[in-house]
Short mmCIF file of C-alpha atoms in Angstrom, two decimals:
data_model
loop_
_atom_site.label_atom_id
_atom_site.label_comp_id
_atom_site.label_asym_id
_atom_site.label_seq_id
_atom_site.Cartn_x
_atom_site.Cartn_y
_atom_site.Cartn_z
CA MET A 1 1.81 -10.35 -24.43
CA THR A 2 -1.18 -11.03 -22.04
CA SER A 3 -4.14 -8.11 -22.09
CA PRO A 4 -5.28 -6.61 -19.91
CA ILE A 5 -9.61 -6.46 -20.03
CA ALA A 6 -11.53 -3.84 -19.52
CA GLY A 7 -13.50 -3.29 -16.05
CA GLY A 8 -10.77 -3.91 -13.95
CA VAL A 9 -9.44 -2.26 -10.57
CA ASP A 10 -5.81 -0.60 -10.39
CA CYS A 11 -5.03 -1.08 -6.78
CA ASP A 12 -1.86 1.18 -6.65
CA LEU A 13 -2.16 4.97 -8.29
CA HIS A 14 0.07 7.46 -6.79
CA PRO A 15 -1.18 11.04 -6.93
CA ALA A 16 1.32 13.39 -6.01
CA VAL A 17 1.39 16.85 -3.55
CA PRO A 18 2.81 19.02 -5.66
CA HIS A 19 4.16 21.19 -3.10
CA LEU A 20 3.85 21.29 0.77
CA THR A 21 1.88 25.03 0.29
CA SER A 22 -0.75 22.85 -2.12
CA LEU A 23 -2.37 21.62 1.74
CA LEU A 24 -2.74 24.95 3.08
CA PRO A 25 -6.02 25.31 2.12
CA TYR A 26 -6.90 22.09 3.87
CA LEU A 27 -4.93 23.15 7.73
CA ASN A 28 -6.25 24.89 10.22
CA ASP A 29 -5.00 28.82 11.14
CA TYR A 30 -2.48 27.21 13.62
CA TRP A 31 -1.21 25.24 11.06
CA ARG A 32 -1.24 27.61 8.20
CA ASP A 33 0.98 29.95 10.38
CA GLN A 34 3.38 27.21 11.57
CA VAL A 35 3.80 25.90 7.84
CA THR A 36 4.36 30.04 6.26
CA THR A 37 6.38 31.19 9.65
CA ARG A 38 8.68 27.64 9.59
CA GLY A 39 9.24 28.36 5.69
CA MET A 40 8.27 24.69 5.17
CA VAL A 41 8.12 23.92 1.30
CA ASP A 42 7.94 19.69 1.00
CA LEU A 43 8.04 16.99 2.62
CA VAL A 44 10.31 14.66 0.74
CA SER A 45 11.12 11.01 1.25
CA GLN A 46 13.66 9.35 0.07
CA SER A 47 12.01 5.96 -0.50
CA TYR A 48 11.92 7.63 -4.27
CA PRO A 49 14.48 9.86 -5.03
CA ALA A 50 12.81 12.75 -7.53
CA ASN A 51 15.48 12.01 -10.23
CA SER A 52 15.70 8.19 -9.78
CA PRO A 53 14.05 6.59 -13.37
CA ILE A 54 12.08 4.11 -11.15
CA ILE A 55 9.93 7.29 -9.98
CA SER A 56 8.32 7.72 -13.55
CA ARG A 57 8.59 6.01 -16.89
CA PRO A 58 10.01 9.08 -19.57
CA ASP A 59 6.78 8.87 -21.17
CA TRP A 60 4.58 9.45 -17.97
CA ARG A 61 6.95 11.93 -16.38
CA PRO A 62 5.79 15.82 -16.86
CA SER A 63 7.76 18.51 -18.72
CA LYS A 64 7.89 20.62 -14.99
CA GLY A 65 6.26 19.29 -11.35
CA LYS A 66 6.67 16.03 -9.85
CA PRO A 67 5.01 12.69 -11.48
CA GLY A 68 2.17 11.90 -10.88
CA SER A 69 0.59 15.51 -9.99
CA SER A 70 -1.72 16.05 -12.59
CA LEU A 71 -5.21 14.36 -12.78
CA ALA A 72 -5.24 14.76 -16.65
CA ASP A 73 -2.22 12.86 -16.94
CA MET A 74 -3.51 9.95 -14.33
CA GLN A 75 -6.40 10.24 -16.62
CA ALA A 76 -4.86 9.69 -19.97
CA GLN A 77 -1.89 7.52 -18.78
CA ALA A 78 -3.47 5.05 -16.16
CA LEU A 79 -7.39 5.04 -16.16
CA ASP A 80 -8.21 5.13 -19.38
CA PRO A 81 -5.53 2.87 -21.19
CA PHE A 82 -6.19 -0.06 -18.71
CA ALA A 83 -10.08 0.36 -18.89
CA VAL A 84 -10.25 0.81 -15.16
CA SER A 85 -13.83 0.52 -13.31
CA TYR A 86 -11.62 1.96 -9.92
CA GLY A 87 -8.23 3.17 -9.16
CA ILE A 88 -7.00 3.63 -5.35
CA CYS A 89 -4.99 6.27 -5.04
CA ASN A 90 -2.21 5.75 -2.22
CA PRO A 91 -0.77 8.52 -1.81
CA LEU A 92 2.75 8.72 -0.63
CA TYR A 93 4.16 12.15 1.22
CA GLY A 94 6.13 12.93 3.96
CA VAL A 95 3.42 13.27 6.57
CA GLN A 96 4.03 9.97 8.00
CA MET A 97 7.88 10.86 8.58
CA VAL A 98 7.29 13.83 11.06
CA PHE A 99 8.21 13.04 14.53
CA SER A 100 5.59 15.15 16.10
CA GLU A 101 2.24 14.12 16.70
CA ASP A 102 0.44 17.05 16.45
CA MET A 103 1.87 18.16 13.28
CA ALA A 104 1.81 14.50 11.64
CA ASP A 105 -1.84 14.42 12.57
CA ALA A 106 -2.81 17.95 11.15
CA PHE A 107 -0.51 17.17 8.01
CA CYS A 108 -2.75 13.76 7.72
CA ARG A 109 -6.17 14.95 7.88
CA ALA A 110 -5.03 17.76 5.44
CA LEU A 111 -3.81 15.55 3.10
CA ASN A 112 -6.91 13.13 2.98
CA ASP A 113 -9.01 16.02 2.53
CA TRP A 114 -6.37 17.38 -0.60
CA LEU A 115 -7.46 13.92 -2.17
CA VAL A 116 -10.94 13.98 -1.82
CA LYS A 117 -11.26 17.64 -3.13
CA GLU A 118 -8.79 17.47 -5.91
CA TRP A 119 -9.01 13.58 -7.02
CA LEU A 120 -11.74 11.79 -5.79
CA ASP A 121 -14.11 14.79 -6.62
CA LYS A 122 -12.96 15.25 -9.85
CA ASP A 123 -13.16 11.57 -11.23
CA SER A 124 -15.78 8.96 -10.21
CA ARG A 125 -13.62 6.17 -11.10
CA LEU A 126 -11.17 7.12 -7.96
CA ARG A 127 -11.34 5.70 -4.60
CA GLY A 128 -8.66 6.74 -1.69
CA SER A 129 -6.93 5.28 0.88
CA ILE A 130 -6.49 7.15 4.85
CA VAL A 131 -3.18 8.07 5.40
CA ILE A 132 -3.60 7.77 9.30
CA PRO A 133 -0.63 9.44 11.73
CA VAL A 134 0.59 6.38 12.90
CA GLN A 135 3.31 8.36 15.74
CA SER A 136 -0.34 8.13 17.69
CA ILE A 137 -2.04 5.49 17.83
CA GLU A 138 -5.51 7.14 18.94
CA LYS A 139 -5.04 9.99 16.82
CA SER A 140 -4.92 7.33 14.02
CA VAL A 141 -8.10 5.96 15.29
CA ALA A 142 -9.84 9.08 15.32
CA GLU A 143 -8.83 9.84 11.22
CA ILE A 144 -10.02 6.83 10.41
CA GLU A 145 -13.42 7.26 11.80
CA ARG A 146 -13.62 10.66 10.52
CA CYS A 147 -12.89 9.58 6.73
CA ALA A 148 -14.58 6.57 7.09
CA ALA A 149 -18.09 7.96 6.69
CA ASP A 150 -16.96 9.22 3.04
CA LYS A 151 -17.18 5.43 1.27
CA ARG A 152 -15.03 6.04 -1.33
CA PHE A 153 -11.97 5.97 1.25
CA VAL A 154 -11.71 2.30 0.58
CA GLN A 155 -8.49 1.12 2.92
CA VAL A 156 -6.13 2.65 5.73
CA LEU A 157 -2.51 3.27 4.71
CA MET A 158 0.52 2.58 6.38
CA LEU A 159 3.90 2.11 5.72
CA VAL A 160 5.84 -1.18 5.81
CA MET A 161 9.29 0.42 7.58
CA GLY A 162 8.21 2.21 10.72
CA ASP A 163 8.76 2.52 14.63
CA MET A 164 8.24 -1.22 15.63
CA PRO A 165 6.83 -4.90 14.26
CA LEU A 166 3.09 -4.32 12.89
CA GLY A 167 2.00 -7.07 15.08
CA LYS A 168 2.47 -5.69 18.26
CA ARG A 169 -0.43 -4.73 20.21
CA ALA A 170 0.00 -1.38 20.04
CA TYR A 171 -1.22 -1.24 16.96
CA TRP A 172 -4.36 -3.19 17.23
CA PRO A 173 -6.86 -0.14 17.98
CA ILE A 174 -5.87 0.62 14.34
CA TYR A 175 -7.04 -2.86 12.96
CA ALA A 176 -10.12 -2.77 15.20
CA ALA A 177 -11.09 0.70 13.35
CA ALA A 178 -10.78 -0.41 9.96
CA GLU A 179 -12.32 -4.10 10.25
CA ARG A 180 -15.17 -2.19 11.72
CA HIS A 181 -15.41 -0.30 8.95
CA GLY A 182 -14.42 -2.82 6.49
CA LEU A 183 -11.61 -1.28 5.52
CA PRO A 184 -8.33 -3.37 4.58
CA ILE A 185 -4.60 -2.07 5.75
CA GLY A 186 -2.63 -1.07 3.02
CA ILE A 187 0.90 -1.49 4.00
CA HIS A 188 3.12 0.40 1.52
CA ALA A 189 6.74 -0.17 0.81
CA GLY A 190 8.69 2.74 2.13
CA SER A 191 10.15 3.94 5.63
CA ASN A 192 9.82 7.14 7.76
CA TYR A 193 13.30 6.73 8.37
CA HIS A 194 13.69 6.65 12.12
CA ASN A 195 15.53 3.11 11.34
CA PRO A 196 17.60 1.91 9.24
CA PRO A 197 15.87 0.38 6.34
CA SER A 198 18.40 -2.96 6.69
CA SER A 199 18.54 -5.20 9.76
CA VAL A 200 22.22 -4.94 10.05
CA GLY A 201 22.68 -0.76 9.13
CA TRP A 202 22.48 2.04 6.91
CA GLY A 203 23.44 0.91 3.36
CA SER A 204 25.51 3.43 0.75
CA TYR A 205 22.64 3.36 -1.96
CA HIS A 206 19.32 3.57 -2.93
CA ILE A 207 19.10 0.12 -4.32
CA GLU A 208 20.28 -0.97 -0.95
CA ASP A 209 17.59 0.11 0.28
CA TYR A 210 14.62 -0.36 -2.57
CA VAL A 211 15.87 -4.60 -2.22
CA ALA A 212 15.63 -4.12 1.47
CA GLN A 213 11.53 -3.58 0.98
CA ALA A 214 11.35 -7.27 0.41
CA GLN A 215 12.72 -8.19 3.63
CA ALA A 216 11.29 -5.98 5.77
CA PHE A 217 7.67 -7.26 4.52
CA GLN A 218 8.62 -11.01 5.25
CA THR A 219 9.83 -9.52 8.64
CA GLN A 220 6.13 -7.74 9.38
CA LEU A 221 4.46 -10.46 7.66
CA THR A 222 5.48 -12.83 10.31
CA SER A 223 4.72 -10.23 13.14
CA LEU A 224 1.51 -9.88 12.13
CA ILE A 225 0.76 -13.96 11.91
CA VAL A 226 2.63 -15.17 15.14
CA GLU A 227 1.38 -11.84 17.31
CA GLY A 228 -2.19 -13.22 16.56
CA VAL A 229 -3.78 -10.25 14.75
CA PHE A 230 -5.80 -12.43 12.56
CA ALA A 231 -6.87 -14.25 15.54
CA ARG A 232 -8.17 -10.79 16.91
CA HIS A 233 -9.54 -10.13 13.26
CA PRO A 234 -10.54 -12.65 11.44
CA ASN A 235 -12.44 -10.29 9.26
CA LEU A 236 -9.18 -8.15 8.75
CA LYS A 237 -7.57 -7.87 4.98
CA MET A 238 -4.38 -6.65 4.62
CA VAL A 239 -2.72 -5.83 1.05
CA MET A 240 0.82 -5.99 0.84
CA LEU A 241 1.25 -2.78 -1.65
CA GLU A 242 4.59 -3.15 -3.89
CA SER A 243 6.31 -6.25 -1.83
CA GLY A 244 7.20 -8.06 -4.69
CA PHE A 245 5.18 -11.78 -4.43
CA THR A 246 7.83 -14.53 -5.74
CA TRP A 247 9.60 -14.65 -2.18
CA LEU A 248 6.50 -15.48 -1.02
CA PRO A 249 6.36 -19.81 -1.42
CA SER A 250 9.98 -20.16 0.07
CA TYR A 251 9.12 -17.74 3.18
CA LEU A 252 6.30 -19.53 3.91
CA TRP A 253 8.00 -22.74 4.01
CA ARG A 254 10.51 -21.88 6.63
CA LEU A 255 7.47 -20.18 8.12
CA HIS A 256 5.49 -23.16 8.50
CA LYS A 257 8.44 -25.40 9.19
CA PHE A 258 9.30 -23.27 12.30
CA TRP A 259 5.73 -22.86 13.73
CA ARG A 260 5.12 -26.30 13.57
CA GLY A 261 8.07 -26.72 15.78
CA ILE A 262 7.59 -24.25 17.98
CA ARG A 263 3.93 -23.22 17.77
CA MET A 264 3.71 -24.18 21.91
CA GLU A 265 4.62 -20.22 22.38
CA THR A 266 1.89 -18.94 20.03
CA PRO A 267 -0.86 -21.25 21.20
CA TRP A 268 -3.41 -18.46 19.72
CA VAL A 269 -1.65 -19.02 16.40
CA ASP A 270 -4.60 -22.14 15.57
CA ARG A 271 -3.95 -22.09 11.81
CA ALA A 272 -1.11 -22.76 9.03
CA PRO A 273 0.55 -19.42 8.08
CA LEU A 274 -0.64 -20.51 4.60
CA GLU A 275 -3.95 -20.61 5.29
CA ILE A 276 -3.76 -17.35 7.15
CA VAL A 277 -1.90 -15.79 3.89
CA ARG A 278 -4.81 -17.13 2.08
CA SER A 279 -7.87 -15.44 4.23
CA ASN A 280 -6.18 -12.29 4.74
CA ILE A 281 -3.34 -10.97 3.01
CA ARG A 282 -3.24 -9.99 0.02
CA PHE A 283 -0.53 -8.83 -2.60
CA SER A 284 -0.32 -6.13 -5.44
CA LEU A 285 1.01 -6.99 -8.59
CA GLN A 286 3.93 -4.40 -9.45
CA PRO A 287 6.91 -4.67 -9.33
CA ILE A 288 7.04 -7.93 -10.61
CA ASP A 289 10.08 -9.77 -9.17
CA ALA A 290 10.38 -12.53 -11.64
CA PRO A 291 11.96 -13.54 -14.44
CA PRO A 292 10.44 -12.99 -18.03
CA ASP A 293 9.80 -16.73 -18.59
CA PRO A 294 6.81 -17.60 -18.70
CA GLN A 295 6.75 -21.10 -17.19
CA THR A 296 9.06 -19.82 -14.27
CA LEU A 297 6.50 -17.63 -12.95
CA ASN A 298 3.28 -19.98 -13.54
CA ARG A 299 5.31 -22.63 -11.65
CA LEU A 300 5.65 -19.95 -8.73
CA PHE A 301 2.04 -19.63 -9.22
CA ASP A 302 1.61 -23.13 -8.40
CA HIS A 303 3.89 -22.98 -5.58
CA MET A 304 1.62 -20.12 -4.05
CA GLN A 305 -1.26 -22.45 -3.91
CA SER A 306 -4.04 -19.52 -4.23
CA ASP A 307 -5.03 -17.75 -7.51
CA GLU A 308 -6.64 -15.42 -4.68
CA LEU A 309 -3.62 -13.64 -3.59
CA LEU A 310 -2.81 -11.01 -6.60
CA LEU A 311 -4.57 -7.39 -7.32
CA PHE A 312 -3.73 -5.81 -10.51
CA SER A 313 -1.66 -2.70 -9.97
CA THR A 314 0.24 -0.04 -12.16
CA ASP A 315 2.22 1.62 -9.66
CA TYR A 316 1.75 4.46 -11.86
CA PRO A 317 3.20 6.85 -12.54
CA HIS A 318 6.63 4.77 -11.04
CA TRP A 319 8.70 2.78 -13.38
CA GLN A 320 7.89 -0.55 -13.29
CA PHE A 321 7.30 -2.00 -17.45
CA ASP A 322 7.05 -0.63 -20.67
CA GLY A 323 3.54 0.41 -22.95
CA ASP A 324 0.63 -1.40 -21.68
CA GLN A 325 2.57 -4.78 -20.42
CA ALA A 326 1.32 -4.80 -16.57
CA LEU A 327 0.45 -7.99 -16.62
CA PRO A 328 3.08 -10.80 -17.02
CA GLU A 329 2.97 -12.92 -20.00
CA GLY A 330 2.26 -16.64 -20.42
CA ILE A 331 -0.80 -16.18 -17.89
CA SER A 332 -4.51 -17.37 -18.16
CA ALA A 333 -7.74 -15.58 -19.29
CA ASP A 334 -9.59 -17.17 -16.19
CA LEU A 335 -6.20 -15.75 -13.66
CA VAL A 336 -6.26 -12.23 -15.63
CA ARG A 337 -9.84 -12.25 -14.78
CA LYS A 338 -9.40 -12.73 -10.99
CA ILE A 339 -6.31 -10.76 -10.38
CA MET A 340 -8.01 -7.59 -12.41
CA ILE A 341 -11.21 -7.71 -11.28
CA ASP A 342 -12.55 -10.63 -8.90
CA ASN A 343 -9.80 -10.95 -6.48
CA PRO A 344 -10.09 -6.46 -6.32
CA TYR A 345 -13.31 -6.89 -5.10
CA ALA A 346 -13.38 -9.48 -2.62
CA THR A 347 -10.64 -7.78 -0.89
CA TYR A 348 -12.14 -3.84 -1.01
CA SER A 349 -15.89 -4.41 0.24
CA ARG A 350 -16.26 -0.66 -0.06
CA LEU A 351 -15.72 -0.86 -4.11
CA LYS A 352 -19.90 -2.50 -3.95
CA GLN A 353 -20.97 0.18 -1.84
CA SER A 354 -22.46 3.98 -2.74
CA ALA A 355 -20.13 6.43 -3.12
CA ARG A 356 -20.80 8.33 -0.21
CA ALA A 357 -22.81 7.61 3.08
#
């Protein structure tokens, strides 16, 4: 078994909001009244159905409440066992699913403030991602500007499945704000379910949705590259969270072939797709979508042609591995250090800065 080393960075932890009323102290009078008058109790996404085994390992599932809703459990089950220096919190809550721009803005602000008070303030190892109301580009930029003053926010969080490809120019003000503040964009598996999760419509089963996430990441990565996001924002890092990564070599071979053939239509893409991925894109380790054979996985690492692309993650409390087997077997000690320490610190520049501005 490949053992983790102390001092690493867990790049994908999921603190759970117990219920919508948990955000009431962080809403203004108008929105508190709206929540109570409408009888709103929760914002639940089907990306992780509550009773699905994958949402939590049996030994991580609490006797009551949502998995991941207890700081003490996170400390005992993820932060302490893996001896991490920092853990990055990515709240996956339905605030990004509502249609109303104003409601989404209010709920995102409340969620970010809740994360600060209930998690970041209570454990110095924790860092946060800024959840933004992508329904409004203007409000998203304003929320980045508001939260960026707290240096414990190290990332901006978006979902991989939304209303349009992420390379579209409409999103560029978000990317400009993130780049200006030294914040990577974390693109996490999940959907606002305004559109089918599949390019051919709605499936019948959760597994169809879950497997289709990798296809969505490929589509979004193509959009980001060919639309010229990284030509405009060369210092911007994007982290693909829960995307898998074994699909990357064959995907890049295909993209590179067709970029060479029809590059005349996108002259602003002045570097090969592989070069752009090496400099600007990173991938979280879990879930590892590879066979258990170490030789096969190491061949895949060779095909990726870089040891700087992967970032350590447990995906706590989701069930991606048993015990403390968060790292795949058979990888070298040098690669373990790169994945757990060197790559995260190179990606998240704010981890080296003081906790508060």
